mmCIF file of C-alpha atoms in Angstrom:
data_model
loop_
_atom_site.group_PDB
_atom_site.id
_atom_site.type_symbol
_atom_site.label_atom_id
_atom_site.label_comp_id
_atom_site.label_asym_id
_atom_site.label_seq_id
_atom_site.Cartn_x
_atom_site.Cartn_y
_atom_site.Cartn_z
ATOM 1 C CA MET A 74 -11.747 2.405 5.068
ATOM 2 C CA LYS A 75 -10.158 2.143 8.886
ATOM 3 C CA ILE A 76 -6.728 2.795 9.328
ATOM 4 C CA ILE A 77 -4.928 2.282 12.528
ATOM 5 C CA SER A 78 -1.678 3.852 13.516
ATOM 6 C CA TRP A 79 0.741 2.476 16.539
ATOM 7 C CA ASN A 80 4.062 2.822 17.706
ATOM 8 C CA ILE A 81 4.962 -0.795 18.193
ATOM 9 C CA ASN A 82 8.828 0.134 20.057
ATOM 10 C CA GLY A 83 10.471 -2.386 18.030
ATOM 11 C CA PHE A 84 9.250 -4.919 14.971
ATOM 12 C CA ARG A 85 10.983 -7.810 16.168
ATOM 13 C CA ALA A 86 9.734 -7.271 20.116
ATOM 14 C CA ILE A 87 6.320 -6.960 19.461
ATOM 15 C CA ILE A 88 5.793 -10.458 16.543
ATOM 16 C CA LYS A 89 6.650 -12.215 20.467
ATOM 17 C CA LYS A 90 3.283 -10.338 21.422
ATOM 18 C CA ASP A 91 0.469 -11.771 19.795
ATOM 19 C CA PHE A 92 0.976 -9.274 17.327
ATOM 20 C CA LYS A 93 -0.688 -10.827 14.401
ATOM 21 C CA LYS A 94 -3.323 -11.823 16.197
ATOM 22 C CA THR A 95 -4.281 -8.388 17.304
ATOM 23 C CA ILE A 96 -4.007 -6.888 13.599
ATOM 24 C CA ASN A 97 -6.013 -10.256 12.400
ATOM 25 C CA GLU A 98 -8.444 -8.986 15.145
ATOM 26 C CA LEU A 99 -8.337 -5.413 14.717
ATOM 27 C CA ASN A 100 -8.898 -5.833 11.123
ATOM 28 C CA PRO A 101 -7.401 -2.929 9.207
ATOM 29 C CA ASP A 102 -7.796 -1.903 6.081
ATOM 30 C CA ILE A 103 -3.991 0.056 6.123
ATOM 31 C CA LEU A 104 -1.560 -0.316 9.632
ATOM 32 C CA CYS A 105 0.661 2.676 9.934
ATOM 33 C CA LEU A 106 3.415 1.922 12.205
ATOM 34 C CA GLN A 107 6.554 3.514 13.739
ATOM 35 C CA GLU A 108 9.636 2.706 15.682
ATOM 36 C CA VAL A 109 9.819 -0.613 14.164
ATOM 37 C CA LYS A 110 13.685 -0.415 14.563
ATOM 38 C CA ALA A 111 14.764 -2.734 12.103
ATOM 39 C CA ASN A 112 14.980 -3.044 8.479
ATOM 40 C CA GLU A 113 14.195 -5.942 5.656
ATOM 41 C CA LYS A 114 17.039 -7.981 5.802
ATOM 42 C CA GLN A 115 16.629 -8.496 9.889
ATOM 43 C CA LEU A 116 13.634 -9.504 9.512
ATOM 44 C CA THR A 117 12.274 -13.178 8.037
ATOM 45 C CA SER A 118 9.759 -13.375 5.568
ATOM 46 C CA ASP A 119 7.821 -14.812 8.268
ATOM 47 C CA GLU A 120 8.090 -12.617 10.345
ATOM 48 C CA ILE A 121 7.196 -9.688 8.189
ATOM 49 C CA ASN A 122 4.327 -10.546 6.414
ATOM 50 C CA ILE A 123 0.924 -10.347 7.502
ATOM 51 C CA GLU A 124 -1.148 -12.482 6.300
ATOM 52 C CA GLY A 125 -3.710 -10.874 3.021
ATOM 53 C CA TYR A 126 -1.518 -7.458 3.133
ATOM 54 C CA SER A 127 1.638 -5.982 1.098
ATOM 55 C CA TYR A 128 3.758 -3.600 2.657
ATOM 56 C CA ILE A 129 5.860 -0.120 2.360
ATOM 57 C CA TRP A 130 8.842 -0.611 4.447
ATOM 58 C CA ASN A 131 11.335 2.593 5.320
ATOM 59 C CA ALA A 132 14.655 1.760 7.571
ATOM 60 C CA ALA A 133 16.667 4.342 9.406
ATOM 61 C CA GLU A 134 20.416 3.883 8.416
ATOM 62 C CA ARG A 135 21.260 3.809 11.830
ATOM 63 C CA LEU A 136 20.681 0.005 12.908
ATOM 64 C CA GLY A 137 18.090 -0.781 15.682
ATOM 65 C CA TYR A 138 16.622 2.920 15.643
ATOM 66 C CA SER A 139 13.424 4.709 14.169
ATOM 67 C CA GLY A 140 11.753 3.857 10.937
ATOM 68 C CA THR A 141 8.080 3.631 10.086
ATOM 69 C CA ALA A 142 6.258 0.701 8.202
ATOM 70 C CA THR A 143 2.768 1.042 6.274
ATOM 71 C CA TYR A 144 1.000 -2.374 5.732
ATOM 72 C CA TYR A 145 -2.365 -2.218 3.216
ATOM 73 C CA LYS A 146 -4.906 -4.519 2.947
ATOM 74 C CA ASN A 147 -4.452 -6.463 -0.768
ATOM 75 C CA ASN A 148 -7.730 -4.325 -2.666
ATOM 76 C CA PHE A 149 -6.205 -1.118 -0.607
ATOM 77 C CA LYS A 150 -3.309 -0.491 -3.260
ATOM 78 C CA PRO A 151 -2.135 2.918 -3.337
ATOM 79 C CA ASP A 152 -1.765 5.307 -6.667
ATOM 80 C CA GLU A 153 1.170 5.985 -5.403
ATOM 81 C CA THR A 154 3.788 5.386 -2.422
ATOM 82 C CA LYS A 155 6.510 8.386 -1.395
ATOM 83 C CA ILE A 156 8.876 7.292 1.125
ATOM 84 C CA GLY A 157 10.797 10.569 3.087
ATOM 85 C CA PHE A 158 11.248 14.474 2.194
ATOM 86 C CA ASN A 159 13.897 13.807 0.043
ATOM 87 C CA ILE A 160 16.269 16.088 2.872
ATOM 88 C CA PRO A 161 18.725 13.950 3.496
ATOM 89 C CA GLU A 162 19.128 14.366 6.829
ATOM 90 C CA PHE A 163 15.230 13.718 7.811
ATOM 91 C CA ASP A 164 15.149 10.541 4.810
ATOM 92 C CA ASN A 165 18.588 8.671 7.006
ATOM 93 C CA GLU A 166 16.052 8.560 10.397
ATOM 94 C CA GLY A 167 13.244 6.294 8.232
ATOM 95 C CA ARG A 168 10.543 8.705 9.622
ATOM 96 C CA VAL A 169 8.286 9.003 6.816
ATOM 97 C CA ILE A 170 5.688 7.194 4.120
ATOM 98 C CA CYS A 171 3.376 8.980 2.150
ATOM 99 C CA THR A 172 0.286 6.711 0.437
ATOM 100 C CA ARG A 173 -1.763 8.281 -2.162
ATOM 101 C CA TYR A 174 -5.016 7.100 -2.128
ATOM 102 C CA GLY A 175 -7.521 9.067 -5.290
ATOM 103 C CA ASP A 176 -7.089 12.889 -3.644
ATOM 104 C CA ILE A 177 -6.361 11.715 -0.319
ATOM 105 C CA ASP A 178 -2.289 12.088 0.934
ATOM 106 C CA LEU A 179 -1.950 9.341 4.239
ATOM 107 C CA TYR A 180 1.531 10.548 5.545
ATOM 108 C CA ASN A 181 2.560 7.392 8.846
ATOM 109 C CA ILE A 182 5.308 9.662 10.433
ATOM 110 C CA TYR A 183 7.138 8.963 13.471
ATOM 111 C CA PHE A 184 8.080 12.872 14.735
ATOM 112 C CA PRO A 185 11.357 13.245 15.973
ATOM 113 C CA ASN A 186 11.456 12.777 19.616
ATOM 114 C CA GLY A 187 14.416 16.049 20.998
ATOM 115 C CA GLN A 188 15.104 14.634 24.581
ATOM 116 C CA ARG A 189 18.070 13.966 23.803
ATOM 117 C CA GLY A 190 18.984 17.779 23.899
ATOM 118 C CA MET A 191 17.824 21.032 22.438
ATOM 119 C CA ASP A 192 19.939 20.186 19.088
ATOM 120 C CA ARG A 193 17.821 17.722 18.435
ATOM 121 C CA VAL A 194 14.610 19.695 19.707
ATOM 122 C CA ALA A 195 15.824 22.214 17.132
ATOM 123 C CA TYR A 196 15.857 19.639 14.320
ATOM 124 C CA LYS A 197 12.503 17.988 15.592
ATOM 125 C CA ILE A 198 10.931 21.433 14.972
ATOM 126 C CA GLN A 199 12.864 22.006 12.201
ATOM 127 C CA PHE A 200 10.853 18.169 10.546
ATOM 128 C CA TYR A 201 7.634 20.304 11.756
ATOM 129 C CA GLU A 202 8.113 22.929 10.047
ATOM 130 C CA THR A 203 9.666 21.282 6.614
ATOM 131 C CA LEU A 204 6.061 18.366 6.393
ATOM 132 C CA LEU A 205 4.539 21.942 7.278
ATOM 133 C CA GLN A 206 5.423 23.474 4.006
ATOM 134 C CA ILE A 207 4.824 20.497 1.934
ATOM 135 C CA CYS A 208 1.483 20.072 3.576
ATOM 136 C CA ASN A 209 0.544 23.426 2.896
ATOM 137 C CA GLU A 210 1.159 23.154 -1.284
ATOM 138 C CA ASP A 211 -0.209 20.549 -1.057
ATOM 139 C CA HIS A 212 -3.656 21.182 0.269
ATOM 140 C CA LYS A 213 -3.045 24.638 -1.999
ATOM 141 C CA ARG A 214 -3.369 21.728 -5.305
ATOM 142 C CA GLY A 215 -6.315 20.804 -3.878
ATOM 143 C CA ARG A 216 -4.913 17.531 -1.796
ATOM 144 C CA LYS A 217 -7.056 16.346 1.304
ATOM 145 C CA ILE A 218 -3.977 14.728 3.792
ATOM 146 C CA ILE A 219 -4.531 12.587 7.252
ATOM 147 C CA ILE A 220 -1.284 12.868 9.098
ATOM 148 C CA THR A 221 -0.812 9.550 11.144
ATOM 149 C CA GLY A 222 1.941 8.584 13.892
ATOM 150 C CA ASP A 223 4.116 9.303 17.036
ATOM 151 C CA PHE A 224 4.006 13.350 17.080
ATOM 152 C CA ASN A 225 6.240 13.150 20.171
ATOM 153 C CA THR A 226 4.540 16.177 21.258
ATOM 154 C CA ALA A 227 1.563 16.356 23.896
ATOM 155 C CA HIS A 228 -0.780 19.418 22.510
ATOM 156 C CA THR A 229 -2.290 20.928 25.597
ATOM 157 C CA GLU A 230 -2.592 20.318 29.284
ATOM 158 C CA ILE A 231 -5.517 17.810 29.012
ATOM 159 C CA ASP A 232 -2.872 15.035 26.820
ATOM 160 C CA LEU A 233 -0.759 14.371 30.293
ATOM 161 C CA ALA A 234 -1.100 13.660 33.672
ATOM 162 C CA ASN A 235 1.206 15.366 34.955
ATOM 163 C CA PRO A 236 1.485 18.222 32.881
ATOM 164 C CA LYS A 237 3.413 21.369 35.579
ATOM 165 C CA GLU A 238 6.031 18.633 36.274
ATOM 166 C CA ASN A 239 6.558 18.510 32.710
ATOM 167 C CA GLU A 240 6.861 21.690 30.996
ATOM 168 C CA ASN A 241 10.143 22.574 31.221
ATOM 169 C CA TYR A 242 10.885 18.634 28.959
ATOM 170 C CA SER A 243 10.791 17.900 25.528
ATOM 171 C CA GLY A 244 7.372 16.181 24.658
ATOM 172 C CA PHE A 245 5.460 19.475 26.727
ATOM 173 C CA LEU A 246 7.944 22.055 25.358
ATOM 174 C CA LYS A 247 5.809 25.653 24.128
ATOM 175 C CA VAL A 248 8.113 25.590 21.165
ATOM 176 C CA GLU A 249 6.684 21.718 20.807
ATOM 177 C CA ARG A 250 2.894 22.667 21.064
ATOM 178 C CA ASP A 251 3.307 25.651 19.131
ATOM 179 C CA MET A 252 3.869 23.446 16.011
ATOM 180 C CA ILE A 253 1.111 21.155 17.091
ATOM 181 C CA THR A 254 -0.955 24.426 17.306
ATOM 182 C CA LYS A 255 0.559 26.187 13.722
ATOM 183 C CA TYR A 256 -0.935 22.787 11.953
ATOM 184 C CA LEU A 257 -4.257 23.517 13.383
ATOM 185 C CA GLU A 258 -3.953 27.125 12.333
ATOM 186 C CA SER A 259 -3.416 25.421 8.259
ATOM 187 C CA ASN A 260 -6.471 23.879 8.076
ATOM 188 C CA PHE A 261 -6.039 20.886 10.197
ATOM 189 C CA VAL A 262 -8.092 19.602 12.571
ATOM 190 C CA ASP A 263 -6.615 17.151 15.543
ATOM 191 C CA ILE A 264 -9.906 14.788 14.820
ATOM 192 C CA TYR A 265 -9.691 13.045 18.039
ATOM 193 C CA ARG A 266 -9.894 16.176 20.427
ATOM 194 C CA SER A 267 -12.395 17.713 17.828
ATOM 195 C CA LEU A 268 -14.885 14.893 18.462
ATOM 196 C CA ASN A 269 -13.483 14.329 22.162
ATOM 197 C CA PRO A 270 -13.151 17.613 23.465
ATOM 198 C CA ASP A 271 -13.150 17.283 27.602
ATOM 199 C CA LYS A 272 -12.225 13.360 26.964
ATOM 200 C CA VAL A 273 -8.717 12.182 28.732
ATOM 201 C CA LYS A 274 -7.368 9.267 27.386
ATOM 202 C CA TYR A 275 -3.323 8.377 26.794
ATOM 203 C CA THR A 276 -1.525 6.867 23.776
ATOM 204 C CA TRP A 277 1.527 6.828 25.452
ATOM 205 C CA TRP A 278 2.907 5.433 29.001
ATOM 206 C CA THR A 279 7.129 5.622 30.554
ATOM 207 C CA TYR A 280 7.509 1.790 31.298
ATOM 208 C CA ARG A 281 8.985 3.311 34.751
ATOM 209 C CA PHE A 282 6.891 3.672 37.957
ATOM 210 C CA ALA A 283 4.191 1.624 36.732
ATOM 211 C CA ALA A 284 2.881 4.800 34.956
ATOM 212 C CA ARG A 285 0.225 2.424 32.747
ATOM 213 C CA ALA A 286 -1.386 0.803 35.750
ATOM 214 C CA ARG A 287 -1.747 4.206 37.592
ATOM 215 C CA GLY A 288 -3.160 6.018 34.476
ATOM 216 C CA ILE A 289 0.151 8.161 33.893
ATOM 217 C CA GLY A 290 0.495 8.922 30.422
ATOM 218 C CA TRP A 291 0.694 11.360 27.139
ATOM 219 C CA ARG A 292 -1.981 11.251 24.017
ATOM 220 C CA ILE A 293 1.119 11.882 21.466
ATOM 221 C CA ASP A 294 0.145 10.071 18.445
ATOM 222 C CA TYR A 295 -2.788 11.855 16.870
ATOM 223 C CA PHE A 296 -4.935 11.970 13.102
ATOM 224 C CA LEU A 297 -4.425 15.245 12.015
ATOM 225 C CA VAL A 298 -7.003 15.708 8.650
ATOM 226 C CA SER A 299 -7.700 18.506 5.962
ATOM 227 C CA GLN A 300 -10.262 20.276 7.123
ATOM 228 C CA ASP A 301 -12.315 19.180 3.876
ATOM 229 C CA LEU A 302 -12.279 15.360 5.372
ATOM 230 C CA LEU A 303 -14.775 16.108 8.195
ATOM 231 C CA PRO A 304 -17.683 15.063 6.655
ATOM 232 C CA LYS A 305 -16.062 11.861 5.731
ATOM 233 C CA ILE A 306 -14.956 11.184 9.428
ATOM 234 C CA LYS A 307 -16.697 8.166 11.020
ATOM 235 C CA ASN A 308 -15.001 7.635 14.047
ATOM 236 C CA VAL A 309 -11.845 7.997 15.931
ATOM 237 C CA GLU A 310 -10.106 5.682 18.792
ATOM 238 C CA ILE A 311 -7.658 5.411 21.321
ATOM 239 C CA LEU A 312 -7.526 1.627 21.633
ATOM 240 C CA ASP A 313 -5.669 2.017 25.540
ATOM 241 C CA SER A 314 -6.480 -1.504 26.555
ATOM 242 C CA ILE A 315 -3.925 -3.771 23.919
ATOM 243 C CA GLN A 316 -0.928 -4.159 25.066
ATOM 244 C CA GLY A 317 2.514 -4.994 23.478
ATOM 245 C CA SER A 318 3.868 -2.035 23.071
ATOM 246 C CA ASP A 319 4.747 1.048 25.698
ATOM 247 C CA HIS A 320 1.966 3.095 22.962
ATOM 248 C CA CYS A 321 -1.818 1.783 22.217
ATOM 249 C CA PRO A 322 -3.142 1.768 19.154
ATOM 250 C CA VAL A 323 -4.985 4.443 17.949
ATOM 251 C CA VAL A 324 -7.551 3.959 14.921
ATOM 252 C CA LEU A 325 -9.674 6.344 12.386
ATOM 253 C CA GLU A 326 -12.631 4.992 10.433
ATOM 254 C CA ILE A 327 -13.678 6.768 7.345
#
């Protein structure tokens, strides 16, 4: 099974940039998109459909904001689908889609960005805490979990180009980084960093200052997997040569 996660920074924008051709070439079995910034009514059938795939869409109530979508090949239909946390303050932003395959739960998540002020940092931390509580309970029940998406946090200094300059900004605050650590202390593995302990690769670059061309980026898009899944992991890659968004895709093969 090949799973690709990609923050596309607007579905209506990326479909004009050879998006479907890229997906056809990458050929994922499951495609997890974040920040789709559209609801289904804003898209035509030709725009929203990808040949050979069905989709699950979770739009934010606010137009042009947030949202997630999970596409899956028709022979990878999930056994069950869950949208959101059943908590209105989080669910109205369209951030969570969970698809279940046997004993595996796949979470496609667009974690909150805390850069609009400390109230949003607090919201972001509560979101992290809520998801972790759900996952801890599911681990106790024997579930295996994959969490993928835009975490909006660089975990350690190797995960961004300028750590010292950013340590007081959301995305690299200690309280945010500690949440990633908390997940790793709760039966999860950051599989890319586990397999590539010293490798420097990024998944997001600001559009300003020619940051991508200059290699000034952040690794904020992850696959966290339950430790019980480690024997099944074949490969994980950051596809940083693929354009179309300010993020690049990340791929996991299990």
